Amino acid sequence: MADELKKYDALIVGAGVSGLFMSYRLKKMGLSVLVVEKADQLGGTWNWNRYPGARCDIPSLEYSYQFDEDLQQDWNWSEKYSAGTEILEYLKHVAERFDLKEGINFEEEVVRAQYNEKNALWSVKTNKSEYQSKFCIFATGCLSVPNKPEIKGLESFKGELLQTASWPREQIDFTGKNVAIIGTGSSSIQTIPEIAKDVKNLYVFQRTPNYSIPSNNGPMDVEVEKNVKSRYSEFRKENYLNGFGIASDSGEAFISESDLEEVNAQLEENWNSSGLGFFGGYADIPVDVNSNEVAANFVRNKIKAVVNDPETAEKLCPKYHIGGKRLCVDTGYFETFNKENVHLIDINQNPISQVDAESIEADETYQIDTLILATGFDAITGALTGLDIVGRNEINLKDQWKEGAKSYLGLGVSNFPNLFTITGPGSPSVLSNMMPSIEQHVNWIANCIGWMSENNKSVIESTETAEEEWMKLVNEIADTTIFTSTKSWYNGSNIEGKAKSFLPFIGVPVYTEKLEEITAADYQGFVFDKSN
Ligand code: N01
């Protein structure tokens, strides 16, 4: 039976930004490749998150592929921060241009992947078929499994139930409707100003307020574009040398050693221009709680200056360390709370007690037509632990990661030979510009497979020791920052029952240096052709 299965050199799970580029690299190397994608079209994040206002919070000149010079010269973005729809068009263009659609099976979902030690092949079972593959590559994204909270009575709601992370393709008409939205993270902060334009009433159920920086978005500045395109590769390299891998002022000044007036002037400049680069110029905001408080207070004062009602403004002011939860970038978010049809409900004081056929209940009962869940994701590991991925000795990845995910470089996992993850736990991933981080991983995996072939190696696997030491380093670095002392999806705190451990590697340049060192030392920390 097993011999009849279709065989590939590499099976890639997911046809988003990473799966597309991975298939491009491997096909170019002459490998037989199959991509399976559970959606009915490519695009990953940008296919699922179609809510009004969805847009990238990293400028498009940076959030785009760099692997092909002609592509990056030819493509023109219409705005500084492109809308999700435009990014989806871009990804479709890339797929067409490089002939990537051939070889993607859509509406096919992996249910189980099992490593067979006898023939060193993965058996991958989907809802439609079963395959064998030498390499199994998970390009399943860091924010791809929506978190659906347990709310009493939710299933009895008779109105329209929407989730930002799996938004329908057709346009939703909110005109004259009473709408409730639960959650105030990035997705909600992007969609609230858009939805508020048409609704009769918008009820925003907030558990934790968020820091958000204005995007100052607008049409693409052609001079900026021209300048970047004239030196694109240097521009990319410079950005990737910054801690979070994005363009920002890389000055190493400390707020703790600076004149406060100067600090506020710099933060004002950042506020007016930098979006996610708001910390730019000051290296101690993520590591020194007092300096962090200066930046946090700056944002709180901005919120209070924008929002007319002092009580609402106070509720919108976050109290935790700025940056501890992912910073948001918005277009008119705080201003929206000055509209008479927008109501902020603090559910810390009055938690949501239940949802009924036509209402939601917290401090009072709100009659609603539409309920939107903007409640986030089972981040970084959810797409992997949600499947049955079975490695050596029948070990299931979800069991191996029960006490917290461990990975070597975010690329390999011990006991799971010839399995790669793109931007897995322990890599900069969500604490960096995802595009270049994805390209870095895809290139690494492709080069590693090429190296194995040249050196007559068939099976690669990271060692437990390398993995332990790597995750120790990830945590040691994180412990020097404010990231571990804030509840966030970076450390699993948003999902009930999930192990609490900090997963991203903080610091793109250090990560890159280590990755290069390890690779140059013939993939130190990995073993090849380990006997069973
Ligand atoms: O999700 P989130 P998101 N009852 O987890 C609340 C990326 N992104 O989809 O903070 C009530 O940030 C939860 O409250 P709390 C970006 O990296 C990128 O908004 O847990 N509330 C929180 O307010 C971002 O960080 C772009 O107390 C509940 C919210 O729901 C990441 O995706 C655009 C609840 C979830 O916020 C996730 O953002 C959009 C409950 N039971 C997103 N459960 C780009 O521009 C959860 N909440 C690329």
Coordinates of C-alpha atoms and ligand atoms in Angstrom, one line a residue:
M1 CA 0.0 0.0 0.0
A2 CA 2.7 2.5 1.1
D3 CA 4.5 2.1 -2.2
E4 CA 1.5 3.2 -4.1
L5 CA 1.5 6.6 -2.5
K6 CA 2.5 9.6 -4.5
K7 CA 6.1 10.5 -3.6
Y8 CA 7.8 13.9 -3.5
D9 CA 11.1 15.2 -2.5
A10 CA 9.4 17.9 -0.4
L11 CA 5.9 18.5 0.8
I12 CA 5.2 22.0 1.9
V13 CA 2.2 22.8 4.1
G14 CA 0.7 26.2 3.4
A15 CA 0.7 28.5 0.4
G16 CA 1.2 31.8 2.1
V17 CA 4.2 34.1 1.9
S18 CA 6.6 31.4 3.1
G19 CA 5.1 28.4 1.3
L20 CA 5.2 30.2 -2.0
F21 CA 8.8 31.2 -1.8
M22 CA 9.8 27.8 -0.4
S23 CA 8.2 26.1 -3.4
Y24 CA 10.0 28.5 -5.7
R25 CA 13.4 27.8 -4.2
L26 CA 13.0 24.0 -4.2
K27 CA 11.5 23.8 -7.7
K28 CA 14.4 25.8 -9.0
M29 CA 16.7 23.2 -7.5
G30 CA 14.9 20.5 -9.5
L31 CA 13.1 18.9 -6.5
S32 CA 9.7 17.4 -6.9
V33 CA 7.4 19.5 -4.7
L34 CA 3.8 19.4 -3.5
V35 CA 2.2 22.3 -1.6
V36 CA -1.0 21.6 0.2
E37 CA -3.2 24.5 1.3
K38 CA -6.4 24.3 3.2
A39 CA -7.9 27.5 1.8
D40 CA -9.3 27.6 -1.7
Q41 CA -6.6 30.1 -2.7
L42 CA -3.1 31.2 -1.9
G43 CA -2.1 34.1 0.4
G44 CA -2.2 32.7 3.9
T45 CA -2.7 35.5 6.4
W46 CA -3.7 37.9 3.6
N47 CA -6.3 35.5 2.4
W48 CA -7.9 34.9 5.8
N49 CA -7.8 38.3 7.4
R50 CA -10.0 40.2 5.0
Y51 CA -11.7 42.4 7.6
P52 CA -12.3 46.1 6.7
G53 CA -9.1 48.1 7.4
A54 CA -6.7 45.1 7.2
R55 CA -3.4 46.4 6.2
C56 CA 0.2 45.7 6.9
D57 CA 1.8 47.6 9.8
I58 CA 5.2 47.5 8.1
P59 CA 5.8 49.7 5.1
S60 CA 5.3 47.8 1.8
L61 CA 8.7 48.8 0.5
E62 CA 10.0 46.6 3.3
Y63 CA 7.2 44.1 3.5
S64 CA 7.8 42.5 0.1
Y65 CA 10.0 39.8 -1.3
Q66 CA 13.6 40.7 -2.2
F67 CA 14.6 37.4 -3.9
D68 CA 14.1 38.7 -7.4
E69 CA 15.5 42.1 -8.4
D70 CA 13.1 42.5 -11.4
L71 CA 10.1 41.8 -9.2
Q72 CA 11.1 44.4 -6.6
Q73 CA 11.8 46.9 -9.3
D74 CA 8.6 46.2 -11.3
W75 CA 6.0 46.1 -8.5
N76 CA 4.6 49.5 -7.4
W77 CA 2.7 49.8 -4.2
S78 CA 0.0 52.4 -4.1
E79 CA 0.3 53.3 -0.4
K80 CA 3.0 53.5 2.2
Y81 CA 1.3 50.7 4.2
S82 CA -0.6 48.5 1.7
A83 CA -4.1 47.2 2.3
G84 CA -4.4 43.4 2.7
T85 CA -6.2 43.3 -0.6
E86 CA -3.2 44.8 -2.4
I87 CA -0.8 42.4 -0.7
L88 CA -3.0 39.5 -1.8
E89 CA -2.9 40.8 -5.4
Y90 CA 0.9 41.0 -5.1
L91 CA 1.2 37.4 -3.9
K92 CA -1.1 36.2 -6.7
H93 CA 1.2 38.2 -9.1
V94 CA 4.3 36.5 -7.7
A95 CA 2.6 33.0 -8.0
E96 CA 1.8 33.8 -11.7
R97 CA 5.1 35.3 -12.5
F98 CA 7.1 32.4 -11.2
D99 CA 4.6 29.8 -12.2
L100 CA 4.0 28.6 -8.7
K101 CA 0.3 27.8 -8.8
E102 CA 1.0 24.5 -10.6
G103 CA 1.7 22.1 -7.8
I104 CA -0.5 23.7 -5.1
N105 CA -3.4 21.5 -4.0
F106 CA -6.1 23.8 -2.6
E107 CA -8.8 22.9 -0.1
E108 CA -6.6 20.1 1.1
E109 CA -5.8 20.0 4.8
V110 CA -3.1 18.0 6.5
V111 CA -4.5 15.9 9.3
R112 CA -1.5 13.7 10.1
A113 CA 2.2 13.6 9.2
Q114 CA 4.2 10.6 10.4
Y115 CA 7.9 9.9 10.0
N116 CA 8.7 6.3 9.0
E117 CA 12.1 5.4 10.4
K118 CA 12.5 2.4 8.1
N119 CA 12.5 4.3 4.9
A120 CA 13.2 7.8 6.3
L121 CA 10.1 9.2 4.6
W122 CA 7.2 11.2 5.9
S123 CA 3.7 9.9 5.3
V124 CA 1.4 12.9 5.1
K125 CA -2.3 12.2 5.3
T126 CA -4.7 15.0 4.2
N127 CA -8.5 15.2 4.1
K128 CA -8.2 14.1 0.5
S129 CA -5.2 11.8 0.0
E130 CA -2.0 10.5 1.4
Y131 CA 1.6 11.2 0.2
Q132 CA 5.1 10.3 1.0
S133 CA 7.9 12.8 1.1
K134 CA 11.5 13.0 2.0
F135 CA 11.2 16.5 3.5
C136 CA 8.2 17.9 5.3
I137 CA 8.2 21.7 5.6
F138 CA 5.7 23.5 7.7
A139 CA 4.9 27.0 6.2
T140 CA 1.9 27.3 8.4
G141 CA 2.4 30.8 9.7
C142 CA 2.7 32.2 13.2
L143 CA -0.7 33.8 13.4
S144 CA -3.0 31.4 11.5
V145 CA -5.1 29.6 14.1
P146 CA -7.8 31.9 15.4
N147 CA -8.6 31.9 19.1
K148 CA -12.3 31.4 19.6
P149 CA -13.1 32.2 23.2
E150 CA -15.6 30.2 25.2
I151 CA -18.4 32.6 25.9
K152 CA -21.6 31.3 27.4
G153 CA -24.4 31.2 24.9
L154 CA -22.2 32.1 21.9
E155 CA -23.7 29.2 19.8
S156 CA -27.2 30.5 20.4
F157 CA -26.5 33.9 18.7
K158 CA -28.8 34.3 15.8
G159 CA -27.3 37.4 14.2
E160 CA -24.1 37.5 12.0
L161 CA -21.1 36.0 13.8
L162 CA -17.8 37.1 12.3
Q163 CA -14.1 36.6 13.2
T164 CA -11.5 39.0 11.9
A165 CA -9.1 36.1 11.4
S166 CA -11.4 34.2 9.0
W167 CA -13.4 37.0 7.4
P168 CA -15.8 36.1 4.6
R169 CA -14.9 37.0 1.0
E170 CA -18.0 39.0 0.3
Q171 CA -18.4 42.6 1.3
I172 CA -20.4 42.9 4.6
D173 CA -22.8 45.8 4.8
F174 CA -22.8 47.3 8.3
T175 CA -25.1 50.2 7.5
G176 CA -27.6 50.9 10.3
K177 CA -26.6 47.8 12.3
N178 CA -25.8 47.4 15.9
V179 CA -22.4 45.7 16.1
A180 CA -20.4 44.4 19.0
I181 CA -16.7 43.6 18.7
I182 CA -14.7 41.7 21.3
G183 CA -11.0 42.3 21.6
T184 CA -8.8 45.4 21.1
G185 CA -5.6 44.0 19.6
S186 CA -4.1 45.0 16.2
S187 CA -6.9 43.5 14.1
S188 CA -9.6 45.3 16.1
I189 CA -7.7 48.5 16.1
Q190 CA -7.5 48.4 12.3
T191 CA -11.1 47.5 11.7
I192 CA -12.9 49.7 14.3
P193 CA -12.4 53.0 12.5
E194 CA -13.7 51.4 9.3
I195 CA -16.7 49.7 10.8
A196 CA -17.6 52.7 12.9
K197 CA -18.3 54.7 9.7
D198 CA -21.5 52.8 8.8
V199 CA -22.9 51.2 11.9
K200 CA -25.8 52.5 14.0
N201 CA -23.9 51.6 17.1
L202 CA -20.5 50.0 17.7
Y203 CA -19.9 48.4 21.1
V204 CA -16.3 47.7 21.8
F205 CA -15.7 45.1 24.5
Q206 CA -12.2 45.8 25.8
R207 CA -10.3 43.6 28.3
T208 CA -6.8 45.1 27.8
P209 CA -6.2 48.5 26.1
N210 CA -3.3 48.6 23.6
Y211 CA -0.6 51.1 22.7
S212 CA -1.1 52.2 19.2
I213 CA 1.0 54.6 17.0
P214 CA -0.5 56.5 14.1
S215 CA 0.5 55.0 10.7
N216 CA 0.6 58.3 9.0
N217 CA -0.3 56.3 6.0
G218 CA -0.9 57.8 2.6
P219 CA -0.2 57.4 -1.1
M220 CA 3.3 56.1 -1.9
D221 CA 5.7 58.9 -2.1
V222 CA 7.3 58.4 -5.5
E223 CA 10.5 60.1 -4.5
V224 CA 10.9 57.8 -1.5
E225 CA 10.1 54.8 -3.7
K226 CA 12.6 55.9 -6.4
N227 CA 15.3 56.3 -3.8
V228 CA 14.7 52.9 -2.2
K229 CA 14.5 51.2 -5.6
S230 CA 17.8 52.8 -6.6
R231 CA 19.5 51.0 -3.7
Y232 CA 17.1 48.3 -2.8
S233 CA 19.5 45.6 -1.6
E234 CA 21.5 48.0 0.7
F235 CA 18.1 49.3 2.0
R236 CA 17.1 45.8 2.9
K237 CA 20.4 45.0 4.5
E238 CA 20.4 48.2 6.6
N239 CA 17.0 47.4 7.9
Y240 CA 17.8 43.9 8.8
L241 CA 20.7 45.1 10.9
N242 CA 18.2 46.8 13.2
G243 CA 17.1 44.8 16.3
F244 CA 13.6 44.2 15.0
G245 CA 14.6 44.0 11.3
I246 CA 12.7 47.1 10.3
A247 CA 13.7 50.5 9.1
S248 CA 14.0 52.8 12.1
D249 CA 16.5 55.1 13.8
S250 CA 19.1 52.7 15.0
G251 CA 20.6 55.2 17.4
E252 CA 21.8 53.6 20.6
A253 CA 21.0 56.4 23.1
F254 CA 19.4 55.6 26.5
I255 CA 16.4 57.6 27.7
S256 CA 17.9 57.1 31.2
E257 CA 20.9 59.2 30.2
S258 CA 19.1 61.7 28.0
D259 CA 17.6 65.1 28.6
L260 CA 13.8 64.5 29.0
E261 CA 12.9 67.5 26.7
E262 CA 15.1 66.0 23.9
V263 CA 13.5 62.6 24.5
N264 CA 10.0 63.9 24.1
A265 CA 11.0 65.8 21.0
Q266 CA 12.4 62.6 19.5
L267 CA 9.4 60.6 20.5
E268 CA 7.2 63.3 18.9
E269 CA 9.1 62.9 15.7
N270 CA 8.7 59.1 15.9
W271 CA 5.0 59.5 16.6
N272 CA 4.6 61.5 13.5
S273 CA 6.6 59.3 11.2
S274 CA 7.7 55.9 12.4
G275 CA 4.8 53.6 13.2
L276 CA 6.3 50.4 14.6
G277 CA 9.7 52.2 14.7
F278 CA 8.3 54.4 17.5
F279 CA 11.1 53.3 19.9
G280 CA 13.7 54.5 17.3
G281 CA 16.7 56.2 18.7
Y282 CA 16.4 54.7 22.2
A283 CA 17.9 51.3 23.0
D284 CA 16.7 51.1 26.6
I285 CA 12.9 51.2 26.1
P286 CA 12.6 47.4 25.9
V287 CA 15.0 46.8 28.8
D288 CA 14.7 49.5 31.4
V289 CA 11.3 49.8 33.1
N290 CA 11.8 53.5 33.9
S291 CA 12.7 54.4 30.3
N292 CA 9.9 52.3 29.1
E293 CA 7.6 54.3 31.4
V294 CA 8.7 57.5 29.7
A295 CA 7.7 56.2 26.3
A296 CA 4.5 54.6 27.7
N297 CA 3.5 57.9 29.3
F298 CA 4.1 59.8 26.1
V299 CA 1.6 57.6 24.3
R300 CA -0.9 57.8 27.2
N301 CA -0.7 61.6 27.0
K302 CA -1.4 61.4 23.2
I303 CA -4.5 59.2 23.9
K304 CA -5.7 61.7 26.5
A305 CA -5.2 64.6 24.0
V306 CA -7.2 62.9 21.3
V307 CA -10.1 61.3 23.2
N308 CA -12.6 64.0 24.3
D309 CA -14.2 62.1 27.2
P310 CA -11.7 61.8 30.0
E311 CA -13.3 58.6 31.4
T312 CA -13.1 56.9 28.0
A313 CA -9.5 58.2 27.5
E314 CA -8.5 56.7 30.8
K315 CA -9.9 53.3 29.9
L316 CA -8.0 53.4 26.6
C317 CA -4.7 54.0 28.3
P318 CA -2.7 50.8 28.8
K319 CA -1.0 50.3 32.1
Y320 CA 1.6 47.6 31.2
H321 CA 5.1 48.1 29.7
I322 CA 4.9 49.5 26.2
G323 CA 6.0 46.9 23.6
G324 CA 5.3 44.0 26.0
K325 CA 2.3 43.3 23.9
R326 CA 2.8 43.8 20.2
L327 CA 2.7 47.5 19.4
C328 CA -0.2 48.5 17.1
V329 CA -0.3 50.9 14.2
D330 CA -3.5 52.6 13.4
T331 CA -5.4 55.0 11.2
G332 CA -7.7 57.1 13.4
Y333 CA -8.3 54.5 16.1
F334 CA -8.4 56.7 19.2
E335 CA -10.3 59.5 17.3
T336 CA -13.1 57.0 16.6
F337 CA -14.0 57.0 20.3
N338 CA -15.1 60.6 19.9
K339 CA -18.0 59.4 17.6
E340 CA -21.3 59.3 19.3
N341 CA -22.1 55.8 17.9
V342 CA -19.0 54.2 19.4
H343 CA -19.1 52.9 22.9
L344 CA -16.3 51.5 24.9
I345 CA -17.2 48.8 27.5
D346 CA -14.5 47.8 30.0
I347 CA -15.1 44.2 30.6
N348 CA -12.7 44.0 33.5
Q349 CA -15.2 45.7 35.7
N350 CA -18.2 43.9 34.1
P351 CA -17.1 40.7 32.2
I352 CA -19.3 39.4 29.4
S353 CA -21.7 37.1 31.1
Q354 CA -23.4 35.7 28.1
V355 CA -24.5 36.0 24.5
D356 CA -28.1 35.4 23.6
A357 CA -30.0 35.1 20.3
E358 CA -29.9 38.8 19.8
S359 CA -27.8 40.3 22.5
I360 CA -24.6 40.4 24.5
E361 CA -24.5 41.0 28.2
A362 CA -21.9 42.7 30.3
D363 CA -22.6 45.8 32.5
E364 CA -26.0 45.8 30.6
T365 CA -27.7 44.0 27.8
Y366 CA -26.8 45.2 24.3
Q367 CA -29.1 44.3 21.5
I368 CA -26.9 43.5 18.5
D369 CA -27.2 42.4 14.9
T370 CA -23.6 41.4 14.4
L371 CA -20.9 40.1 16.7
I372 CA -17.2 40.2 15.7
L373 CA -14.6 38.2 17.4
A374 CA -11.2 39.9 17.2
T375 CA -9.8 37.7 19.8
G376 CA -6.4 36.8 18.4
F377 CA -4.6 33.6 17.6
D378 CA -3.0 30.5 19.2
A379 CA 0.2 32.1 18.1
I380 CA 3.5 30.6 16.8
T381 CA 2.8 27.0 17.8
G382 CA -0.9 26.6 17.2
A383 CA -0.7 25.5 13.6
L384 CA 1.8 22.8 14.5
T385 CA 0.3 21.5 17.7
G386 CA -3.2 21.4 16.1
L387 CA -2.1 18.6 13.9
D388 CA -0.8 15.1 14.5
I389 CA 2.8 15.4 13.6
V390 CA 4.5 12.1 14.7
G391 CA 8.3 11.7 14.7
R392 CA 10.7 9.1 15.9
N393 CA 9.4 6.5 18.3
E394 CA 5.8 7.6 17.8
I395 CA 6.5 10.9 19.5
N396 CA 3.7 13.4 18.8
L397 CA 4.9 17.0 18.5
K398 CA 2.0 18.3 20.6
D399 CA 3.2 16.0 23.5
Q400 CA 6.8 16.9 23.1
W401 CA 5.8 20.6 23.4
K402 CA 3.3 20.2 26.2
E403 CA 5.5 22.0 28.7
G404 CA 6.5 24.6 26.1
A405 CA 7.8 24.5 22.6
K406 CA 11.5 23.8 22.0
S407 CA 13.1 24.2 18.7
Y408 CA 16.6 24.7 17.3
L409 CA 16.8 28.1 15.6
G410 CA 13.1 27.9 14.9
L411 CA 14.0 25.6 12.1
G412 CA 14.3 22.1 13.4
V413 CA 12.9 19.9 16.2
S414 CA 14.6 16.9 17.8
N415 CA 12.9 13.6 17.1
F416 CA 11.5 15.0 13.9
P417 CA 14.0 14.3 11.2
N418 CA 13.8 16.1 7.8
L419 CA 11.1 18.3 9.2
F420 CA 11.6 22.1 8.9
T421 CA 9.5 24.9 10.3
I422 CA 9.6 28.3 8.7
T423 CA 9.8 31.1 11.4
G424 CA 9.2 28.5 14.1
P425 CA 9.5 29.1 17.9
G426 CA 13.0 30.4 18.9
S427 CA 13.5 32.6 15.8
P428 CA 12.8 36.3 15.5
S429 CA 9.6 35.7 13.5
V430 CA 6.9 37.9 15.0
L431 CA 9.5 40.2 16.6
S432 CA 10.8 41.1 13.1
N433 CA 9.6 42.0 9.7
M434 CA 8.2 38.7 8.7
M435 CA 9.0 39.0 5.0
P436 CA 12.9 39.0 5.3
S437 CA 12.7 36.6 8.2
I438 CA 10.7 34.2 6.0
E439 CA 13.2 34.6 3.2
Q440 CA 16.1 34.0 5.5
H441 CA 14.5 30.7 6.7
V442 CA 13.5 29.6 3.2
N443 CA 16.9 30.3 1.9
W444 CA 18.5 28.5 4.8
I445 CA 16.3 25.4 4.3
A446 CA 16.9 25.3 0.6
N447 CA 20.7 25.7 1.0
C448 CA 20.7 23.0 3.7
I449 CA 18.9 20.6 1.4
G450 CA 21.3 21.4 -1.3
W451 CA 24.3 20.9 1.0
M452 CA 22.9 17.6 2.1
S453 CA 22.7 16.4 -1.4
E454 CA 26.2 17.5 -2.3
N455 CA 27.5 15.8 0.9
N456 CA 25.6 12.6 0.5
K457 CA 23.5 13.1 3.6
S458 CA 19.9 11.9 3.6
V459 CA 18.5 12.8 7.0
I460 CA 18.9 15.9 9.2
E461 CA 17.8 16.3 12.8
S462 CA 18.6 18.8 15.5
T463 CA 20.0 17.4 18.7
E464 CA 18.1 17.7 22.0
T465 CA 21.2 19.4 23.5
A466 CA 21.4 22.0 20.8
E467 CA 17.7 22.7 21.2
E468 CA 17.9 23.0 25.0
E469 CA 20.8 25.4 24.8
W470 CA 19.1 27.4 22.1
M471 CA 15.9 27.9 24.0
K472 CA 17.9 28.7 27.1
L473 CA 19.5 31.5 25.2
V474 CA 16.1 32.7 23.8
N475 CA 14.8 32.9 27.4
E476 CA 18.0 34.5 28.8
I477 CA 17.7 37.3 26.3
A478 CA 14.0 37.7 26.9
D479 CA 14.5 37.9 30.6
T480 CA 16.6 41.0 30.2
T481 CA 13.6 42.8 28.7
I482 CA 10.1 43.8 29.5
F483 CA 8.6 41.1 27.2
T484 CA 8.5 38.3 29.8
S485 CA 6.7 40.4 32.4
T486 CA 3.7 41.2 30.2
K487 CA 0.9 38.8 29.4
S488 CA 0.8 38.4 25.7
W489 CA 0.5 35.9 22.9
Y490 CA 4.4 36.0 22.6
N491 CA 4.4 33.9 25.7
G492 CA 1.2 31.9 25.3
S493 CA -0.7 33.8 28.0
N494 CA -3.7 34.4 25.7
I495 CA -4.6 30.8 25.4
E496 CA -6.1 28.9 28.2
G497 CA -4.1 25.8 29.1
K498 CA -1.2 26.7 26.8
A499 CA 2.3 26.3 28.3
K500 CA 3.7 29.7 29.3
S501 CA 7.0 30.2 27.6
F502 CA 8.5 33.0 25.6
L503 CA 8.9 31.9 22.0
P504 CA 10.4 34.5 19.7
F505 CA 14.2 35.2 19.6
I506 CA 14.7 38.9 20.4
G507 CA 17.3 40.5 18.1
V508 CA 17.5 40.0 14.4
P509 CA 21.3 40.8 14.1
V510 CA 22.3 38.4 16.8
Y511 CA 20.1 35.7 15.5
T512 CA 21.5 36.1 12.0
E513 CA 25.1 36.0 13.2
K514 CA 24.4 32.8 15.1
L515 CA 22.6 31.2 12.2
E516 CA 25.6 32.0 9.9
E517 CA 28.1 30.7 12.4
I518 CA 26.2 27.4 12.9
T519 CA 25.8 26.9 9.2
A520 CA 29.5 27.7 8.5
A521 CA 30.4 25.0 11.1
D522 CA 28.7 22.4 8.9
Y523 CA 25.3 22.8 10.6
Q524 CA 26.6 22.5 14.2
G525 CA 23.9 21.2 16.5
F526 CA 22.3 19.1 13.8
V527 CA 23.1 15.4 13.2
F528 CA 22.9 13.7 9.9
D529 CA 21.9 10.2 9.1
K530 CA 21.5 9.2 12.7
S531 CA 20.8 5.5 12.9
N532 CA 17.4 4.6 14.3
Ligands
N01_1 O1 -5.0 39.6 18.3 P1 -4.5 40.0 19.7 P2 -5.1 40.4 17.0 N1 -12.8 38.0 26.2 O2 -4.2 38.7 20.4 C1 -9.0 39.9 23.5 C2 -0.8 40.6 13.9 N2 -1.5 41.5 13.1 O3 -5.7 39.6 15.9 O4 -5.2 41.4 25.6 C3 -12.5 39.2 25.9 O5 -3.5 41.0 19.7 C4 -7.6 40.2 24.0 O6 -7.6 40.7 25.3 P3 -6.3 40.5 26.2 C5 0.0 41.4 15.0 O7 1.2 40.8 15.2 C6 -0.8 42.1 12.2 O8 -5.6 41.7 17.2 O9 -5.9 39.0 26.1 N3 -11.4 39.6 25.2 C7 -7.1 41.2 22.9 O10 -7.6 42.5 23.2 C8 -0.9 41.3 16.2 O11 -0.3 41.5 17.4 C9 -1.4 43.0 11.4 O12 -6.8 40.9 27.5 C10 -10.6 38.6 24.7 C11 -7.8 40.7 21.6 O13 -8.9 39.9 22.1 C12 -1.4 39.9 16.0 O14 -1.6 39.7 14.6 C13 -2.8 43.3 11.5 C14 -10.9 37.3 24.9 C15 -6.8 39.9 20.8 O15 -5.8 40.6 20.4 C16 -2.6 39.5 16.7 O16 -3.6 40.6 16.6 C17 -3.5 42.6 12.5 C18 -12.0 37.0 25.7 N4 -12.3 35.7 26.0 C19 -2.9 41.7 13.3 N5 -10.0 36.6 24.3 C20 -0.6 43.6 10.4 O17 -0.7 44.7 10.1 C21 -9.1 37.4 23.7 N6 -9.5 38.7 23.9 C22 0.5 42.8 9.7

